[in-house]
CSV table of C-alpha atoms in Angstrom, one decimal:
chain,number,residue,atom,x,y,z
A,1,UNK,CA,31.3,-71.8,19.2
A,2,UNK,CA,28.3,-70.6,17.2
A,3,UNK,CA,27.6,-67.8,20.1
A,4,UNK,CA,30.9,-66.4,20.1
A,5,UNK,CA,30.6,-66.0,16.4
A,6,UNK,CA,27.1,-64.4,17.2
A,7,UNK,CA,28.5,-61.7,19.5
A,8,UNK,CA,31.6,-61.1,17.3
A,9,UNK,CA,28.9,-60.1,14.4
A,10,UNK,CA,26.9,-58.2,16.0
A,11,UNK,CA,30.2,-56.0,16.9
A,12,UNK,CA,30.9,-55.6,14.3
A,13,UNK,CA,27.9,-54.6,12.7
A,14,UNK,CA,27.3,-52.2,15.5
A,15,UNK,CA,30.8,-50.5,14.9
A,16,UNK,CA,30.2,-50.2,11.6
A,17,UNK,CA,26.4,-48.5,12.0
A,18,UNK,CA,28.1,-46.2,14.8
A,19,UNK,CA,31.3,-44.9,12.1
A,20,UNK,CA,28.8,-44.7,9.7
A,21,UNK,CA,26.3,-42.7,11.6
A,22,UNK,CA,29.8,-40.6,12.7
A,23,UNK,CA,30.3,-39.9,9.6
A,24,UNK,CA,26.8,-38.7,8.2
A,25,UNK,CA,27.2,-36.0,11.3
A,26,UNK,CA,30.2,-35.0,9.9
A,27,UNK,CA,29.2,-34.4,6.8
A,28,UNK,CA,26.1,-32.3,8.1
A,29,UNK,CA,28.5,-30.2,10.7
A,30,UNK,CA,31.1,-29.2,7.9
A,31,UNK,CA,28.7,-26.6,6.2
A,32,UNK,CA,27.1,-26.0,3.0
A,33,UNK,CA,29.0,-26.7,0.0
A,34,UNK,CA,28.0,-25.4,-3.9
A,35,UNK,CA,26.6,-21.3,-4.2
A,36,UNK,CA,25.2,-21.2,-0.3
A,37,UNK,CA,28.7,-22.0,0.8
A,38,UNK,CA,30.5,-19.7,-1.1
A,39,UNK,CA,27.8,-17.4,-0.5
A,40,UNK,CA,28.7,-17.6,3.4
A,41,UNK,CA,32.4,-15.6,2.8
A,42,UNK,CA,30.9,-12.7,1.0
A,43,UNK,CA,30.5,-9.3,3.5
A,44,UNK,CA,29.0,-5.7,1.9
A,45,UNK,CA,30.0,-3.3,4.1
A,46,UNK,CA,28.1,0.4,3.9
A,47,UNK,CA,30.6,2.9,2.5
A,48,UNK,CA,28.5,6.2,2.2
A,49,UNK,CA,25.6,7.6,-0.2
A,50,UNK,CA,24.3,10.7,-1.4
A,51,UNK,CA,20.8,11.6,-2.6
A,52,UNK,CA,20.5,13.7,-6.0
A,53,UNK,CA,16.7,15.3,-5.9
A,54,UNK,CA,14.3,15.1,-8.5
A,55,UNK,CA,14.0,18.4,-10.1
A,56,UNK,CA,10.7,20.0,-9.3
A,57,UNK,CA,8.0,20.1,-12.3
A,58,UNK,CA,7.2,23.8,-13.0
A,59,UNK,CA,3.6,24.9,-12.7
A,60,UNK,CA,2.0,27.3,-15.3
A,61,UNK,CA,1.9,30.3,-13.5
A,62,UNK,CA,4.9,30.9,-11.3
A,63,UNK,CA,2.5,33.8,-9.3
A,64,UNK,CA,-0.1,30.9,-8.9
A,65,UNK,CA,2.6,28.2,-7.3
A,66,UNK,CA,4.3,31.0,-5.1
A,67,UNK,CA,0.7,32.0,-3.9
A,68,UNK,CA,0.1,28.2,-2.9
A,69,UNK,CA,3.1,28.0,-1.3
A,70,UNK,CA,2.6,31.1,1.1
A,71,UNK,CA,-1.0,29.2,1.7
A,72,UNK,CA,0.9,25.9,2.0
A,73,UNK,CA,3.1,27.2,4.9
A,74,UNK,CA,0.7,28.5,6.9
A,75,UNK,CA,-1.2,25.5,7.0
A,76,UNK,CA,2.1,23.7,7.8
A,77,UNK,CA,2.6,26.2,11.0
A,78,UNK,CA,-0.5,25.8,12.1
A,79,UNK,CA,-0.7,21.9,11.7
A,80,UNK,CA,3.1,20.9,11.6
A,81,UNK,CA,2.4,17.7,9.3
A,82,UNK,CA,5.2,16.0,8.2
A,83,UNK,CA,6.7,16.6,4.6
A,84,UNK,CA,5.6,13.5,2.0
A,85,UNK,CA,8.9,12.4,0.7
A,86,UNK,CA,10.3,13.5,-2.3
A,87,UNK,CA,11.5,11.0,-5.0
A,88,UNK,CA,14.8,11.2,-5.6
A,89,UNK,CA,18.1,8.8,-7.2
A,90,UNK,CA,20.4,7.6,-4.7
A,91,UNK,CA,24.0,7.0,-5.1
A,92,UNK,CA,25.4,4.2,-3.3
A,93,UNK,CA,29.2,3.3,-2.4
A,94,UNK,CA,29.9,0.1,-0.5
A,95,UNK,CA,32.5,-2.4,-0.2
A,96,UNK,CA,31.8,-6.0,-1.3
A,97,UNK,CA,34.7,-8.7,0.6
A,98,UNK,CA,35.2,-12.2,-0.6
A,99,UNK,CA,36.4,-13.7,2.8
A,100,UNK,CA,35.8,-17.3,2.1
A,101,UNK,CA,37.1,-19.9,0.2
A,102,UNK,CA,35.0,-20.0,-2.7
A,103,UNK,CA,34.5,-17.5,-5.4
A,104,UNK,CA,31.4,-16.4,-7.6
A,105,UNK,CA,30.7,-14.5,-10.6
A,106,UNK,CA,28.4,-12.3,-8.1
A,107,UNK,CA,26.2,-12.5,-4.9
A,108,UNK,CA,22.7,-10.8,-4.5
A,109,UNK,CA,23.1,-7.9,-1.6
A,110,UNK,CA,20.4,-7.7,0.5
A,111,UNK,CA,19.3,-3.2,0.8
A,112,UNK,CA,17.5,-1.9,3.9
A,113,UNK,CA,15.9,1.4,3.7
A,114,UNK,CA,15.4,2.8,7.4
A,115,UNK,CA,13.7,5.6,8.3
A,116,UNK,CA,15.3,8.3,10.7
A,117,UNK,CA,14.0,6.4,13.6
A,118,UNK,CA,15.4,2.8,12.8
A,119,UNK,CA,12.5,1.4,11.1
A,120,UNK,CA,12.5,-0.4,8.0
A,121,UNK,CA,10.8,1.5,5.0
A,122,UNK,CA,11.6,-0.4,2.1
A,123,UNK,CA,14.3,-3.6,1.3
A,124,UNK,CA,15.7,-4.5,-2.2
A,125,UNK,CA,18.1,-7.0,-3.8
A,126,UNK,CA,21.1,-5.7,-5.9
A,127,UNK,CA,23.2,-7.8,-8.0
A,128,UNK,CA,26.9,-7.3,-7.1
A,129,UNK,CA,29.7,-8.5,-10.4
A,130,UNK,CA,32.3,-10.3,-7.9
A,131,UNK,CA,33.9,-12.2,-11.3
A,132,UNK,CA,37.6,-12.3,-9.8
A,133,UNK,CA,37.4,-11.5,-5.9
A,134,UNK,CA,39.6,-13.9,-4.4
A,135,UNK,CA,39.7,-15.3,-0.8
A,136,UNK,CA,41.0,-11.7,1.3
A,137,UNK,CA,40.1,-9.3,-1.3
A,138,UNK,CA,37.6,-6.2,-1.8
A,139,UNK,CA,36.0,-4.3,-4.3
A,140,UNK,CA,34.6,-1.1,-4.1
A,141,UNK,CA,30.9,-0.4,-5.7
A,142,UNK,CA,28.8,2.3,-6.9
A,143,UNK,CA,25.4,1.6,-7.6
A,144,UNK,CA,22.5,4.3,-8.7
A,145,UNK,CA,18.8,3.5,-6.9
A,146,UNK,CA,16.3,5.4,-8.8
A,147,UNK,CA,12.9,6.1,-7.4
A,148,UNK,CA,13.5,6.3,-3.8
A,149,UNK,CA,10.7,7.9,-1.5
A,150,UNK,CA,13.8,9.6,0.5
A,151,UNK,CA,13.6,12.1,3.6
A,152,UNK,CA,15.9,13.7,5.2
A,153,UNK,CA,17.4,11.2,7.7
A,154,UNK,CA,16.4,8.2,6.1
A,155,UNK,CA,19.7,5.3,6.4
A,156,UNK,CA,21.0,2.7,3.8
A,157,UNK,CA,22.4,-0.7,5.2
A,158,UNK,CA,24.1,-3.7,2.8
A,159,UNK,CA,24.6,-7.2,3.7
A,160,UNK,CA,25.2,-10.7,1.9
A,161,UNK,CA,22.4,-12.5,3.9
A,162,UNK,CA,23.7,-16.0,5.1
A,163,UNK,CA,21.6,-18.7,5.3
A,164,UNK,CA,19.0,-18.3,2.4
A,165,UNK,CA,15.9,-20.0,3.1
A,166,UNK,CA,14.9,-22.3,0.1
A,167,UNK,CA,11.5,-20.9,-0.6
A,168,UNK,CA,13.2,-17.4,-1.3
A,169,UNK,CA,16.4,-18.4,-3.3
A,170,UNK,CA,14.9,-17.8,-6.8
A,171,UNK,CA,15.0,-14.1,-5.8
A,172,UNK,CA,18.9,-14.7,-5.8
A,173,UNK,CA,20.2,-15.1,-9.1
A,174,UNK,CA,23.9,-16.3,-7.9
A,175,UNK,CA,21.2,-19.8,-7.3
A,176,UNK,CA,20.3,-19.8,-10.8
A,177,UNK,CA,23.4,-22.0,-11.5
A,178,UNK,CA,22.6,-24.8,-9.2
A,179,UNK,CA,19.3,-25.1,-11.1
């Protein structure tokens, strides 16, 4: 009687280890919970931009700067050397949707500066207000970027990255709470 007893025990043990390692996969499939979660359901979408130039410093002696220029495009004719960028401010419009569950008081928007050819020039992080964006709704945003190195041609792109790695979540501030 003592072996049937055995058996039955181990059974049961084993069912138990087996729901309870079912369970600990579930957990682990279901997603991130807290900010990362809610962090997954925000989308910035790329409405348009517009580049206001810095105005040009004046020189002394206007006869002096008009006589480097003429010197300034022949050299440019003869060598064809590509124009340094200018700084300018940048005027950004995007849309920022809240399509998941969760809601925060803002998410951190990842920036890509391209150049004409694709290329990535430059990246920054812009804090987005999202205080009241619901699951299903969208704001529309304007934000000013000062001290751009912009050419003609260069592209802006927004998105809410999704995973986060750890070692680069204190550049988010949306983590700050979960601190």
């Amino acid at each position: 009687m003592k072996r049937i007893e055995d058996r039955a025990s181990w059974w049961r043990s084993s069912a138990l280890a087996l729901a309870v390692a079912a369970l600990l996969l579930l957990a682990a499939c279901a997603g991130e919970g807290g900010v990362a979660g809610a962090r997954g359901g925000y989308i910035a979408e790329m409405g348009s931009f517009s580049v206001v130039r810095a105005p040009a410093v004046a020189d002394e002696s206007t006869e002096a700067a008009d006589a480097a220029a003429g010197a300034d495009a022949q050299a440019t004719d003869e060598a064809a050397a590509p124009a340094e960028p200018a700084m300018a401010s940048v005027l950004l419009d995007f849309l920022i949707h809240n399509e998941g569950s969760g809601a925060l008081d803002g998410v951190t928007v990842d920036l890509t500066i391209a150049d004409p050819d694709g290329n990535e020039k430059e990246r920054r992080l812009l804090w987005v207000e999202t205080a009241g964006l619901t699951k299903g709704s969208q704001r529309q945003v304007a934000h000013e970027l000062t001290d751009v190195a912009y050419t003609d041609g260069d592209g802006f792109h927004v998105e809410v990255r999704h995973p986060i790695p750890m070692e680069e979540r204190g550049d988010y501030r949306e983590f700050d709470a979960e601190n």
